[in-house]
């Protein structure tokens, strides 16, 4: 194993020529010979720097419309040549193969092309063959060759060559090789995803190459990272950097607010809605959402589907909260809300919801389709003699949208398109109902005329009995229990209406 390698020959084959002038001049100053191809060769030559065209070594021109340029034994032999093996040295000499010590590659922009066009032929042509092969060959032979797999490593290369006068250590080369396999595996994953849109091969592959460090994870002693592009989701207008817990709550808030089209405010605490109301204007929607549970709202995450005006901002500003998410802010409202230094203000952008969700469990990953089913009146199947009124139907739809997003076991109570009580994350449905009733009573809500939604069926009649005794007369639930008849019979005997949806909404 050669620990220190003095670079004598470098191969540059890149799609983007950005900053290649800096690297080429540095290599030239270090008396490193440069080999190159096609447009890169022309670019370097036009800088007035000596450069050797690949085809003068291979005796083959670029062929098949540029598909084949570097794929030749004289190139790959020079890269894969093991300097400490006699047999390799003899063959290198026998076949007059020039050793290559540094390879710089910038791949065809396949990922960007997929985002910019639906033209299958154009996309396929942006699948890099020669570049990816150069990366893999160079990284495999990291004991002797330094590989720079993308423009993201240019700064590190320049610093290394400058510091070590055109040489590299084994530690340097192994680090760059690791980066190379990171680049190549991500590139191949994106190509697979493109092809697999039609083929639907069942396999778990995800690649998001650039982590965003978070202040910490769920707790201060845990490290946290976010993999993704938050700039596609929102623009941060004010406040401190978002945390791990913030992101989890932001996700919950955005998923819930998507369910509503009329002016609505949602308050989230630990991923559960503790306040939500729909009204004719944002100010009233906010005040009534806050009234649901003003204690839990303290330090919460708030979102709305309407622009925040100054009147609404004045009301919001009375409460300490961590995050506000809106599609727009009036300038005067924004300036007022910025009065708290660390308050996070986000402007939400339109973005595609991922159709699948996954999490790590045990020694693997579980994946499922996202719960995107939202029931409407046509999905309600009355199972009792009494049927809900038109107003109750609207509240049942409202309640069922909320219950879908709460932690199981959960019960949601709604009156006049306002959450008035909820029980979440309970080990029994009865406990969830009792928690919801306590919340409603604690904050002064009358239960007469309220409706109840459950994320799953009632195994016994106890829940409808307790709800009825509290003044609730309309219920929506999935149904499906072997003892559904018990709940139906109780409702019929007491004049309650109940509808089944046939759709369970567990959330763990």
Short mmCIF file of C-alpha atoms in Angstrom, two decimals:
data_model
loop_
_atom_site.label_atom_id
_atom_site.label_comp_id
_atom_site.label_asym_id
_atom_site.label_seq_id
_atom_site.Cartn_x
_atom_site.Cartn_y
_atom_site.Cartn_z
CA UNK A 1 0.00 0.00 0.00
CA UNK A 2 1.40 3.37 -1.00
CA UNK A 3 0.78 5.86 1.76
CA UNK A 4 1.94 9.02 -0.02
CA UNK A 5 1.26 9.45 -3.74
CA UNK A 6 2.67 12.32 -5.76
CA UNK A 7 0.15 13.10 -8.45
CA UNK A 8 1.72 13.15 -11.89
CA UNK A 9 -1.28 12.70 -14.19
CA UNK A 10 -4.89 13.81 -13.76
CA UNK A 11 -7.95 12.95 -15.85
CA UNK A 12 -10.75 15.53 -15.95
CA UNK A 13 -14.12 14.52 -17.42
CA UNK A 14 -16.96 16.79 -16.31
CA UNK A 15 -20.38 17.91 -17.49
CA UNK A 16 -20.30 21.35 -15.86
CA UNK A 17 -17.15 23.39 -16.41
CA UNK A 18 -17.85 25.64 -13.43
CA UNK A 19 -14.63 26.21 -11.42
CA UNK A 20 -12.65 23.79 -13.60
CA UNK A 21 -10.49 26.78 -14.58
CA UNK A 22 -9.30 27.10 -10.96
CA UNK A 23 -8.47 23.41 -10.73
CA UNK A 24 -6.78 23.24 -14.14
CA UNK A 25 -4.55 26.22 -13.32
CA UNK A 26 -3.63 24.70 -9.97
CA UNK A 27 -2.74 21.37 -11.59
CA UNK A 28 -0.70 23.17 -14.21
CA UNK A 29 1.19 25.13 -11.52
CA UNK A 30 1.97 21.84 -9.79
CA UNK A 31 3.34 20.39 -13.08
CA UNK A 32 0.62 17.73 -13.19
CA UNK A 33 -0.20 16.42 -16.66
CA UNK A 34 -3.86 16.80 -17.60
CA UNK A 35 -5.88 14.37 -19.73
CA UNK A 36 -9.37 15.28 -20.84
CA UNK A 37 -12.29 14.63 -23.17
CA UNK A 38 -14.56 16.50 -25.56
CA UNK A 39 -15.87 19.80 -24.27
CA UNK A 40 -13.70 19.67 -21.15
CA UNK A 41 -10.60 19.32 -23.31
CA UNK A 42 -11.62 22.34 -25.39
CA UNK A 43 -12.37 24.38 -22.25
CA UNK A 44 -8.96 23.69 -20.68
CA UNK A 45 -7.07 24.25 -23.94
CA UNK A 46 -8.80 27.62 -24.37
CA UNK A 47 -7.39 28.61 -20.98
CA UNK A 48 -3.93 28.30 -22.53
CA UNK A 49 -3.09 25.24 -20.43
CA UNK A 50 -1.43 22.14 -21.86
CA UNK A 51 -3.91 19.26 -22.00
CA UNK A 52 -3.84 15.87 -23.74
CA UNK A 53 -6.95 14.60 -25.53
CA UNK A 54 -8.06 11.12 -24.50
CA UNK A 55 -8.39 9.97 -28.10
CA UNK A 56 -4.66 10.50 -28.66
CA UNK A 57 -4.07 7.83 -26.01
CA UNK A 58 -6.83 5.40 -27.00
CA UNK A 59 -6.56 5.98 -30.78
CA UNK A 60 -10.37 6.03 -30.80
CA UNK A 61 -12.50 9.12 -31.20
CA UNK A 62 -15.61 9.84 -29.15
CA UNK A 63 -18.27 7.63 -30.78
CA UNK A 64 -22.02 6.94 -30.71
CA UNK A 65 -22.94 10.56 -30.17
CA UNK A 66 -20.58 10.90 -27.22
CA UNK A 67 -21.81 7.78 -25.44
CA UNK A 68 -18.33 6.25 -25.56
CA UNK A 69 -15.33 8.42 -24.79
CA UNK A 70 -13.34 7.09 -21.85
CA UNK A 71 -14.44 3.43 -21.90
CA UNK A 72 -11.12 1.98 -23.03
CA UNK A 73 -8.44 -0.32 -21.47
CA UNK A 74 -5.80 2.38 -21.79
CA UNK A 75 -7.88 4.67 -19.56
CA UNK A 76 -9.27 2.17 -17.09
CA UNK A 77 -6.01 0.27 -17.01
CA UNK A 78 -4.25 3.48 -15.98
CA UNK A 79 -6.78 3.97 -13.18
CA UNK A 80 -7.01 0.38 -11.91
CA UNK A 81 -3.25 -0.20 -12.09
CA UNK A 82 -1.98 -1.48 -8.72
CA UNK A 83 1.36 0.18 -8.24
CA UNK A 84 2.69 -2.39 -5.75
CA UNK A 85 2.09 -5.47 -7.96
CA UNK A 86 4.79 -6.68 -10.36
CA UNK A 87 2.29 -8.25 -12.77
CA UNK A 88 0.42 -4.94 -13.09
CA UNK A 89 3.64 -3.00 -13.68
CA UNK A 90 4.66 -5.40 -16.46
CA UNK A 91 1.29 -5.12 -18.22
CA UNK A 92 1.22 -1.34 -17.91
CA UNK A 93 4.61 -1.22 -19.59
CA UNK A 94 3.74 -3.90 -22.16
CA UNK A 95 0.57 -2.15 -23.34
CA UNK A 96 1.91 1.39 -22.95
CA UNK A 97 -0.79 2.45 -20.54
CA UNK A 98 -0.23 5.81 -18.82
CA UNK A 99 -0.86 5.65 -15.04
CA UNK A 100 -3.56 8.04 -13.84
CA UNK A 101 -3.27 9.32 -10.25
CA UNK A 102 -6.19 11.78 -10.00
CA UNK A 103 -9.65 11.55 -11.59
CA UNK A 104 -12.11 14.45 -11.51
CA UNK A 105 -15.69 13.75 -12.58
CA UNK A 106 -18.96 15.69 -12.66
CA UNK A 107 -21.80 13.43 -13.81
CA UNK A 108 -24.53 14.17 -16.33
CA UNK A 109 -27.37 15.93 -14.43
CA UNK A 110 -29.85 13.06 -14.53
CA UNK A 111 -31.80 14.20 -11.47
CA UNK A 112 -32.25 17.77 -12.74
CA UNK A 113 -33.30 16.50 -16.15
CA UNK A 114 -36.06 14.37 -14.61
CA UNK A 115 -37.35 17.46 -12.79
CA UNK A 116 -37.29 19.60 -15.93
CA UNK A 117 -38.77 17.37 -18.64
CA UNK A 118 -41.00 14.37 -19.35
CA UNK A 119 -39.09 13.53 -22.52
CA UNK A 120 -38.01 9.93 -21.92
CA UNK A 121 -35.30 9.99 -24.61
CA UNK A 122 -33.73 13.14 -23.16
CA UNK A 123 -33.80 11.67 -19.66
CA UNK A 124 -32.22 8.38 -20.77
CA UNK A 125 -29.40 10.23 -22.53
CA UNK A 126 -28.56 11.89 -19.22
CA UNK A 127 -27.71 8.54 -17.63
CA UNK A 128 -23.96 8.83 -17.30
CA UNK A 129 -22.01 5.69 -18.21
CA UNK A 130 -18.38 6.72 -18.62
CA UNK A 131 -18.38 9.09 -15.65
CA UNK A 132 -19.93 6.65 -13.22
CA UNK A 133 -17.47 3.98 -14.39
CA UNK A 134 -14.55 6.33 -13.81
CA UNK A 135 -15.81 7.03 -10.30
CA UNK A 136 -16.19 3.38 -9.38
CA UNK A 137 -12.84 2.33 -10.85
CA UNK A 138 -10.95 5.16 -9.16
CA UNK A 139 -12.65 4.60 -5.81
CA UNK A 140 -11.94 0.87 -5.97
CA UNK A 141 -8.24 1.62 -6.46
CA UNK A 142 -8.12 4.29 -3.72
CA UNK A 143 -4.79 2.88 -2.52
CA UNK A 144 -3.21 4.57 -5.52
CA UNK A 145 -5.76 6.94 -7.07
CA UNK A 146 -7.50 10.05 -5.78
CA UNK A 147 -11.11 10.41 -7.03
CA UNK A 148 -13.12 13.64 -6.98
CA UNK A 149 -16.68 12.51 -7.81
CA UNK A 150 -18.56 15.81 -7.97
CA UNK A 151 -18.25 19.57 -7.82
CA UNK A 152 -19.17 19.40 -4.13
CA UNK A 153 -15.64 18.14 -3.43
CA UNK A 154 -13.77 20.79 -5.44
CA UNK A 155 -13.01 22.98 -2.41
CA UNK A 156 -11.59 19.99 -0.54
CA UNK A 157 -9.47 19.02 -3.53
CA UNK A 158 -8.05 22.51 -3.93
CA UNK A 159 -7.22 22.69 -0.22
CA UNK A 160 -5.57 19.26 -0.32
CA UNK A 161 -3.44 19.92 -3.41
CA UNK A 162 -2.37 23.30 -2.05
CA UNK A 163 -1.51 22.00 1.41
CA UNK A 164 0.35 18.89 0.24
CA UNK A 165 1.91 20.27 -2.94
CA UNK A 166 0.12 17.92 -5.32
CA UNK A 167 0.28 14.74 -3.27
CA UNK A 168 -2.21 12.74 -1.18
CA UNK A 169 -2.14 10.32 1.74
CA UNK A 170 -4.01 7.04 1.97
CA UNK A 171 -6.42 8.64 4.46
CA UNK A 172 -7.19 11.38 1.93
CA UNK A 173 -7.83 8.91 -0.85
CA UNK A 174 -10.05 6.65 1.23
CA UNK A 175 -12.12 9.64 2.33
CA UNK A 176 -12.64 10.76 -1.27
CA UNK A 177 -13.40 7.15 -2.29
CA UNK A 178 -16.12 7.02 0.35
CA UNK A 179 -17.57 10.25 -1.04
CA UNK A 180 -17.37 8.69 -4.50
CA UNK A 181 -19.45 5.66 -3.57
CA UNK A 182 -21.92 8.00 -1.87
CA UNK A 183 -22.27 9.94 -5.13
CA UNK A 184 -22.53 6.84 -7.32
CA UNK A 185 -25.04 5.05 -5.09
CA UNK A 186 -27.27 8.14 -4.97
CA UNK A 187 -27.06 8.52 -8.74
CA UNK A 188 -28.03 4.88 -9.31
CA UNK A 189 -30.89 5.14 -6.79
CA UNK A 190 -32.39 8.08 -8.67
CA UNK A 191 -32.15 6.16 -11.95
CA UNK A 192 -33.80 3.13 -10.36
CA UNK A 193 -36.61 5.31 -8.99
CA UNK A 194 -37.25 6.70 -12.47
CA UNK A 195 -37.50 3.25 -14.03
CA UNK A 196 -39.43 1.80 -11.10
CA UNK A 197 -42.31 4.25 -11.50
CA UNK A 198 -43.68 1.81 -14.06
CA UNK A 199 -42.23 -1.51 -12.90
CA UNK A 200 -43.13 -1.24 -9.17
CA UNK A 201 -40.39 -3.57 -7.95
CA UNK A 202 -40.81 -3.97 -4.19
CA UNK A 203 -37.58 -2.83 -2.57
CA UNK A 204 -36.64 -0.16 -0.06
CA UNK A 205 -34.24 2.38 -1.50
CA UNK A 206 -33.91 5.96 -0.35
CA UNK A 207 -31.09 8.39 -0.97
CA UNK A 208 -30.97 11.97 0.30
CA UNK A 209 -27.30 12.92 0.21
CA UNK A 210 -27.14 16.20 2.12
CA UNK A 211 -28.07 16.20 5.83
CA UNK A 212 -29.32 19.30 7.62
CA UNK A 213 -27.93 19.32 11.19
CA UNK A 214 -30.53 20.08 13.85
CA UNK A 215 -29.87 21.55 17.29
CA UNK A 216 -30.49 18.08 18.70
CA UNK A 217 -32.89 15.18 18.34
CA UNK A 218 -36.06 14.50 20.28
CA UNK A 219 -34.10 15.24 23.47
CA UNK A 220 -30.92 17.28 24.05
CA UNK A 221 -28.76 14.18 24.53
CA UNK A 222 -29.75 12.83 21.09
CA UNK A 223 -28.14 13.97 17.85
CA UNK A 224 -30.60 15.01 15.15
CA UNK A 225 -30.41 15.41 11.37
CA UNK A 226 -32.99 16.18 8.70
CA UNK A 227 -32.55 14.71 5.23
CA UNK A 228 -34.51 16.69 2.66
CA UNK A 229 -34.94 20.15 1.19
CA UNK A 230 -36.92 22.36 3.55
CA UNK A 231 -36.67 25.25 1.09
CA UNK A 232 -39.17 23.42 -1.11
CA UNK A 233 -41.67 23.27 1.76
CA UNK A 234 -41.47 26.69 3.38
CA UNK A 235 -39.58 29.96 3.58
CA UNK A 236 -38.48 30.90 7.07
CA UNK A 237 -39.24 34.57 7.61
CA UNK A 238 -38.16 34.90 11.23
CA UNK A 239 -36.95 33.09 14.32
CA UNK A 240 -34.47 30.48 15.45
CA UNK A 241 -33.61 27.33 13.49
CA UNK A 242 -36.28 24.65 13.55
CA UNK A 243 -35.62 21.62 15.74
CA UNK A 244 -36.34 17.91 15.41
CA UNK A 245 -39.55 18.22 17.43
CA UNK A 246 -40.52 21.34 15.52
CA UNK A 247 -40.30 19.44 12.23
CA UNK A 248 -42.44 16.59 13.52
CA UNK A 249 -45.11 19.06 14.66
CA UNK A 250 -44.86 21.10 11.45
CA UNK A 251 -45.49 17.93 9.47
CA UNK A 252 -48.55 17.13 11.61
CA UNK A 253 -49.87 20.69 11.27
CA UNK A 254 -49.48 20.84 7.49
CA UNK A 255 -51.05 17.40 7.01
CA UNK A 256 -54.11 18.41 9.06
CA UNK A 257 -54.66 21.88 7.59
CA UNK A 258 -54.70 20.35 4.10
CA UNK A 259 -58.05 18.76 5.00
CA UNK A 260 -59.85 22.14 5.13
CA UNK A 261 -60.79 24.70 2.49
CA UNK A 262 -62.77 27.30 4.49
CA UNK A 263 -60.89 29.71 6.82
CA UNK A 264 -59.37 27.47 9.49
CA UNK A 265 -56.79 27.61 12.26
CA UNK A 266 -55.10 24.55 13.76
CA UNK A 267 -53.06 24.38 16.96
CA UNK A 268 -50.72 21.38 17.34
CA UNK A 269 -49.01 20.13 20.48
CA UNK A 270 -46.85 17.01 20.32
CA UNK A 271 -48.34 16.15 16.88
CA UNK A 272 -51.97 16.22 18.14
CA UNK A 273 -54.50 18.96 17.46
CA UNK A 274 -55.45 20.70 20.70
CA UNK A 275 -57.37 23.43 18.91
CA UNK A 276 -59.08 23.77 15.56
CA UNK A 277 -61.96 25.84 14.24
CA UNK A 278 -63.41 26.86 10.91
CA UNK A 279 -65.11 30.25 10.63
CA UNK A 280 -65.96 32.86 8.01
CA UNK A 281 -62.78 34.86 8.72
CA UNK A 282 -59.27 34.10 10.05
CA UNK A 283 -59.57 36.17 13.24
CA UNK A 284 -62.66 34.30 14.44
CA UNK A 285 -61.15 30.99 13.37
CA UNK A 286 -58.07 31.72 15.48
CA UNK A 287 -59.97 32.85 18.58
CA UNK A 288 -62.21 29.79 18.50
CA UNK A 289 -59.31 27.42 17.84
CA UNK A 290 -57.51 28.87 20.86
CA UNK A 291 -60.63 28.52 23.00
CA UNK A 292 -60.57 24.73 22.51
CA UNK A 293 -57.65 24.37 24.93
CA UNK A 294 -55.75 27.60 25.67
CA UNK A 295 -53.50 25.84 28.18
CA UNK A 296 -52.19 23.26 25.70
CA UNK A 297 -51.87 25.95 23.01
CA UNK A 298 -49.10 27.62 25.02
CA UNK A 299 -45.82 26.93 23.19
CA UNK A 300 -47.62 25.17 20.37
CA UNK A 301 -47.38 25.08 16.58
CA UNK A 302 -50.07 27.03 14.73
CA UNK A 303 -51.09 26.90 11.10
CA UNK A 304 -53.79 28.44 8.94
CA UNK A 305 -54.99 28.17 5.37
CA UNK A 306 -55.53 31.92 5.01
CA UNK A 307 -53.22 34.95 4.88
CA UNK A 308 -52.51 36.42 8.32
CA UNK A 309 -53.82 39.99 8.52
CA UNK A 310 -53.06 42.58 11.17
CA UNK A 311 -56.28 41.98 13.13
CA UNK A 312 -55.54 38.26 13.39
CA UNK A 313 -51.88 38.96 14.18
CA UNK A 314 -52.86 41.15 17.13
CA UNK A 315 -54.80 38.26 18.61
CA UNK A 316 -52.05 35.74 17.87
CA UNK A 317 -49.44 37.98 19.43
CA UNK A 318 -51.14 37.70 22.82
CA UNK A 319 -50.05 34.05 23.07
CA UNK A 320 -46.60 32.56 23.44
CA UNK A 321 -46.23 30.02 20.64
CA UNK A 322 -43.22 28.48 18.93
CA UNK A 323 -44.21 28.41 15.27
CA UNK A 324 -46.76 29.95 12.92
CA UNK A 325 -47.23 28.55 9.41
CA UNK A 326 -49.23 30.46 6.81
CA UNK A 327 -49.32 30.85 3.05
CA UNK A 328 -49.07 34.65 3.26
CA UNK A 329 -48.57 37.43 5.81
CA UNK A 330 -49.64 41.05 5.48
CA UNK A 331 -46.54 43.20 5.98
CA UNK A 332 -47.92 44.96 9.07
CA UNK A 333 -48.90 41.60 10.57
CA UNK A 334 -45.46 40.18 9.86
CA UNK A 335 -43.68 43.05 11.57
CA UNK A 336 -45.85 42.66 14.66
CA UNK A 337 -45.32 38.91 14.86
CA UNK A 338 -41.56 39.41 14.59
CA UNK A 339 -41.62 41.22 17.93
CA UNK A 340 -40.59 37.99 19.69
CA UNK A 341 -36.99 37.19 18.79
CA UNK A 342 -37.16 33.38 18.68
CA UNK A 343 -40.68 32.98 17.30
CA UNK A 344 -40.51 30.95 14.11
CA UNK A 345 -42.58 32.33 11.23
CA UNK A 346 -42.89 30.14 8.16
CA UNK A 347 -44.38 30.88 4.76
CA UNK A 348 -45.66 27.60 3.39
CA UNK A 349 -45.09 26.69 -0.25
CA UNK A 350 -47.02 24.31 -2.46
CA UNK A 351 -45.30 20.92 -2.52
CA UNK A 352 -46.11 17.33 -3.38
CA UNK A 353 -47.08 15.03 -0.55
CA UNK A 354 -45.04 11.84 -0.52
CA UNK A 355 -47.41 8.92 -1.16
CA UNK A 356 -45.46 6.55 1.12
CA UNK A 357 -44.25 6.82 4.69
CA UNK A 358 -41.78 4.70 6.62
CA UNK A 359 -39.97 4.36 9.93
CA UNK A 360 -37.30 2.16 11.44
CA UNK A 361 -38.39 -0.73 13.65
CA UNK A 362 -36.28 -3.51 15.16
CA UNK A 363 -33.55 -4.30 12.61
CA UNK A 364 -35.43 -3.02 9.56
CA UNK A 365 -37.94 -0.58 8.15
CA UNK A 366 -41.72 -0.66 7.78
CA UNK A 367 -43.32 1.23 4.90
CA UNK A 368 -46.93 1.95 4.04
CA UNK A 369 -49.10 4.12 1.87
CA UNK A 370 -49.90 7.43 3.51
CA UNK A 371 -53.45 7.69 4.90
CA UNK A 372 -54.87 10.07 2.29
CA UNK A 373 -58.48 8.89 2.57
CA UNK A 374 -60.88 11.61 3.73
CA UNK A 375 -64.51 10.61 4.15
CA UNK A 376 -67.33 12.83 2.93
CA UNK A 377 -71.09 12.54 3.38
CA UNK A 378 -71.33 9.96 0.59
CA UNK A 379 -69.06 7.69 2.67
CA UNK A 380 -71.42 7.82 5.67
CA UNK A 381 -73.69 4.81 6.04
CA UNK A 382 -76.46 5.30 8.64
CA UNK A 383 -76.90 2.21 10.82
CA UNK A 384 -79.49 3.57 13.27
CA UNK A 385 -83.15 4.48 13.03
CA UNK A 386 -82.34 8.13 13.65
CA UNK A 387 -80.21 9.93 11.05
CA UNK A 388 -77.96 12.94 11.61
CA UNK A 389 -79.28 16.39 10.76
CA UNK A 390 -77.65 18.48 8.05
CA UNK A 391 -75.69 20.45 10.68
CA UNK A 392 -74.65 17.27 12.45
CA UNK A 393 -73.45 15.82 9.15
CA UNK A 394 -71.15 18.81 8.67
CA UNK A 395 -69.77 18.45 12.19
CA UNK A 396 -69.31 14.70 11.75
CA UNK A 397 -67.28 15.33 8.59
CA UNK A 398 -65.25 17.96 10.48
CA UNK A 399 -64.67 15.64 13.45
CA UNK A 400 -63.72 12.70 11.25
CA UNK A 401 -61.06 14.79 9.51
CA UNK A 402 -59.52 15.60 12.88
CA UNK A 403 -59.68 12.09 14.34
CA UNK A 404 -57.71 10.77 11.40
CA UNK A 405 -54.71 12.87 12.49
CA UNK A 406 -54.78 12.23 16.26
CA UNK A 407 -52.79 9.54 18.05
CA UNK A 408 -54.72 6.32 18.70
CA UNK A 409 -56.77 5.49 20.63
CA UNK A 410 -58.58 8.75 20.06
CA UNK A 411 -62.02 10.31 20.42
CA UNK A 412 -62.87 13.75 19.04
CA UNK A 413 -65.81 15.95 20.08
CA UNK A 414 -66.95 18.74 17.77
CA UNK A 415 -69.67 21.37 17.88
CA UNK A 416 -70.25 24.02 15.23
CA UNK A 417 -67.03 23.19 13.32
CA UNK A 418 -64.96 23.67 16.44
CA UNK A 419 -62.99 21.07 18.34
CA UNK A 420 -64.33 21.13 21.91
CA UNK A 421 -62.60 18.07 23.34
CA UNK A 422 -60.31 15.23 22.38
CA UNK A 423 -58.73 12.23 24.01
CA UNK A 424 -55.53 11.04 22.36
CA UNK A 425 -53.00 8.25 22.73
CA UNK A 426 -55.05 6.29 25.25
CA UNK A 427 -54.81 2.56 25.83
CA UNK A 428 -58.59 2.22 25.80
CA UNK A 429 -61.29 3.97 23.81
CA UNK A 430 -63.30 4.59 26.97
CA UNK A 431 -60.33 6.45 28.50
CA UNK A 432 -59.99 8.52 25.32
CA UNK A 433 -63.68 9.48 25.53
CA UNK A 434 -63.43 10.35 29.22
CA UNK A 435 -60.39 12.53 28.52
CA UNK A 436 -62.28 14.32 25.72
CA UNK A 437 -65.27 14.95 27.99
CA UNK A 438 -63.07 16.34 30.77
CA UNK A 439 -61.37 18.69 28.28
CA UNK A 440 -64.71 19.96 26.96
CA UNK A 441 -66.12 20.53 30.43
CA UNK A 442 -62.91 22.10 31.73
CA UNK A 443 -63.04 24.83 29.09
CA UNK A 444 -66.75 25.48 29.41
CA UNK A 445 -68.19 23.79 26.35
CA UNK A 446 -71.75 22.52 26.47
CA UNK A 447 -72.02 19.04 25.01
CA UNK A 448 -75.66 19.18 23.98
CA UNK A 449 -75.69 19.14 20.18
CA UNK A 450 -72.04 18.04 19.95
CA UNK A 451 -70.94 15.06 17.82
CA UNK A 452 -68.38 12.34 18.44
CA UNK A 453 -65.84 10.71 16.09
CA UNK A 454 -63.75 7.63 16.79
CA UNK A 455 -60.69 6.46 14.86
CA UNK A 456 -61.73 2.80 15.22
CA UNK A 457 -64.79 0.73 16.08
CA UNK A 458 -66.37 0.45 19.52
CA UNK A 459 -65.87 -3.08 20.88
CA UNK A 460 -68.72 -2.51 23.34
CA UNK A 461 -71.65 -0.13 23.79
CA UNK A 462 -69.95 1.70 26.67
CA UNK A 463 -68.68 4.63 24.57
CA UNK A 464 -72.02 5.50 22.99
CA UNK A 465 -73.64 5.16 26.41
CA UNK A 466 -71.17 7.53 28.09
CA UNK A 467 -71.43 9.98 25.17
CA UNK A 468 -75.23 9.96 25.31
CA UNK A 469 -75.26 10.59 29.03
CA UNK A 470 -73.03 13.63 28.41
CA UNK A 471 -75.49 15.05 25.84
CA UNK A 472 -74.02 13.79 22.53
CA UNK A 473 -76.52 12.42 20.01
CA UNK A 474 -74.57 11.89 16.75
CA UNK A 475 -71.62 9.55 16.21
CA UNK A 476 -69.30 8.59 13.35
CA UNK A 477 -67.07 5.52 13.54
CA UNK A 478 -65.67 2.91 11.15
CA UNK A 479 -67.74 -0.01 12.41
CA UNK A 480 -66.53 -3.56 12.04
CA UNK A 481 -66.77 -4.92 15.57
CA UNK A 482 -68.38 -8.32 16.11
CA UNK A 483 -70.50 -6.48 18.68
CA UNK A 484 -71.53 -3.51 16.51
CA UNK A 485 -75.13 -4.50 17.22
CA UNK A 486 -74.68 -3.61 20.91
CA UNK A 487 -73.79 0.00 20.07
CA UNK A 488 -76.51 0.22 17.41
CA UNK A 489 -79.15 -1.11 19.80
CA UNK A 490 -78.20 1.40 22.49
CA UNK A 491 -78.38 4.26 19.97
CA UNK A 492 -81.77 3.12 18.72
CA UNK A 493 -83.12 2.80 22.26
CA UNK A 494 -81.99 6.35 23.09
CA UNK A 495 -82.68 8.23 19.86
CA UNK A 496 -79.03 8.61 18.86
CA UNK A 497 -77.86 8.64 15.25
CA UNK A 498 -74.74 6.77 14.18
CA UNK A 499 -73.02 6.38 10.83
CA UNK A 500 -70.34 3.92 9.78
CA UNK A 501 -67.60 4.76 7.29
CA UNK A 502 -65.93 1.37 6.94
CA UNK A 503 -62.55 3.17 7.14
CA UNK A 504 -60.34 2.87 10.21
CA UNK A 505 -57.82 5.64 10.97
CA UNK A 506 -55.32 4.21 13.44
CA UNK A 507 -52.26 6.38 13.94
CA UNK A 508 -49.34 5.22 16.07
#
